[in-house]
C-alpha cells in the first residue's frame, strides 16, 4: 500500500520536479520575464501566497506549473503532496503600520485558527528611530546607531501584550539579537522554536517597537512610523 501511495505521488509530479529545490524572496514579482533572474540557480521554486504553484527556472527562463487539485508543492521533497503534509507561507495582512512611542502599536487580525509557526514581516515603507535628532538612527526594525544596528526591537504580542515573537525573553530595554538580520534588512523572520503557538480566528495581534512596549522611559526621543506586510506559516488545526 505504501508503495502504491508513493507511486501515485510520483506520477502526479512527473514533469514538475528537478534535482534542486529552493525558496524565493517573498517580494519576488510573479512575472515570467523577471522571475528567474532573481534566482541564483536552476530548479523548482514555490510561489509565496499560492502553495499549489511553483516555477521551474532554467537560466532566466521560467515555466510556471500547478500541482493537481488538493495538492501543494513541497520544496523540501521537490514534489506535489497533500496539503496536510506541507506548511506554506501566506500573506495574512498588508500595510500594518506601527510607531516607535506613545503606545503606537499596529495590529492585524488572524484570518483562521491554527498553529502559528513563523511570522515574516516585509518592509513596505517608512522607518522607526531611537533618536529623532539623528538621521543615522533610522531603522526598519529598531535603531540604526552603534551596537543597536545589529539588534532588533520589532516585537509581536497578543492583544493583552503577551509576547509571541521573539519566542525567547525580550531584553528589559526592548531589544533582542537575531542572526543574519540588521536594521536595514528588507524582511524580519521570527520563528517559534520553543513550542507551538495556538492562535484563533479573529484574534488581534499587535506589532510594537520594543522600547514603546517595555516603556522604560527611553522612548521619549523616538520617532517614525514603519509599515509592513505580514506573512505567516499558519497550520490549520
Short mmCIF file of N, CA, C and O in Angstrom, two decimals, residues 6 43 48 62 87 94 108 157 177 179 181 189 207 218:
data_model
loop_
_atom_site.label_atom_id
_atom_site.label_comp_id
_atom_site.label_asym_id
_atom_site.label_seq_id
_atom_site.Cartn_x
_atom_site.Cartn_y
_atom_site.Cartn_z
N UNK A 6 3.17 6.01 -2.81
CA UNK A 6 4.33 6.75 -3.29
C UNK A 6 4.32 6.86 -4.80
O UNK A 6 4.69 7.89 -5.37
N UNK A 43 16.24 25.32 -10.94
CA UNK A 43 15.49 24.42 -10.07
C UNK A 43 14.03 24.81 -10.00
O UNK A 43 13.56 25.68 -10.74
N UNK A 48 5.21 32.16 -3.06
CA UNK A 48 4.60 32.57 -1.79
C UNK A 48 3.16 32.97 -2.06
O UNK A 48 2.82 33.49 -3.12
N UNK A 62 11.49 31.01 -17.13
CA UNK A 62 10.59 30.43 -16.14
C UNK A 62 9.46 29.68 -16.82
O UNK A 62 8.86 30.17 -17.79
N UNK A 87 3.81 22.94 4.99
CA UNK A 87 3.47 24.22 5.61
C UNK A 87 3.85 25.34 4.65
O UNK A 87 4.96 25.36 4.13
N UNK A 94 -1.74 43.26 5.13
CA UNK A 94 -0.98 44.21 4.33
C UNK A 94 -0.95 45.58 4.99
O UNK A 94 -1.91 46.01 5.62
N UNK A 108 -3.13 43.57 13.40
CA UNK A 108 -3.77 42.86 12.30
C UNK A 108 -4.61 41.73 12.89
O UNK A 108 -4.47 41.38 14.07
N UNK A 157 2.97 40.78 19.80
CA UNK A 157 2.27 40.32 21.02
C UNK A 157 0.81 40.01 20.71
O UNK A 157 0.28 40.38 19.66
N UNK A 177 18.64 40.05 20.00
CA UNK A 177 19.52 39.71 18.88
C UNK A 177 18.86 38.73 17.94
O UNK A 177 18.03 37.91 18.35
N UNK A 179 20.18 36.49 14.38
CA UNK A 179 21.25 36.22 13.42
C UNK A 179 20.83 36.58 11.99
O UNK A 179 19.67 36.42 11.61
N UNK A 181 20.26 39.26 10.46
CA UNK A 181 19.32 40.35 10.25
C UNK A 181 19.90 41.61 10.88
O UNK A 181 20.46 41.57 11.97
N UNK A 189 12.24 37.77 9.89
CA UNK A 189 11.58 36.48 10.05
C UNK A 189 11.74 36.00 11.48
O UNK A 189 12.85 35.90 11.99
N UNK A 207 1.89 44.67 16.69
CA UNK A 207 3.31 44.86 16.36
C UNK A 207 3.78 46.14 17.06
O UNK A 207 3.17 47.20 16.89
N UNK A 218 12.81 55.38 27.92
CA UNK A 218 13.82 55.70 26.92
C UNK A 218 13.22 55.97 25.54
O UNK A 218 13.95 56.15 24.58
#
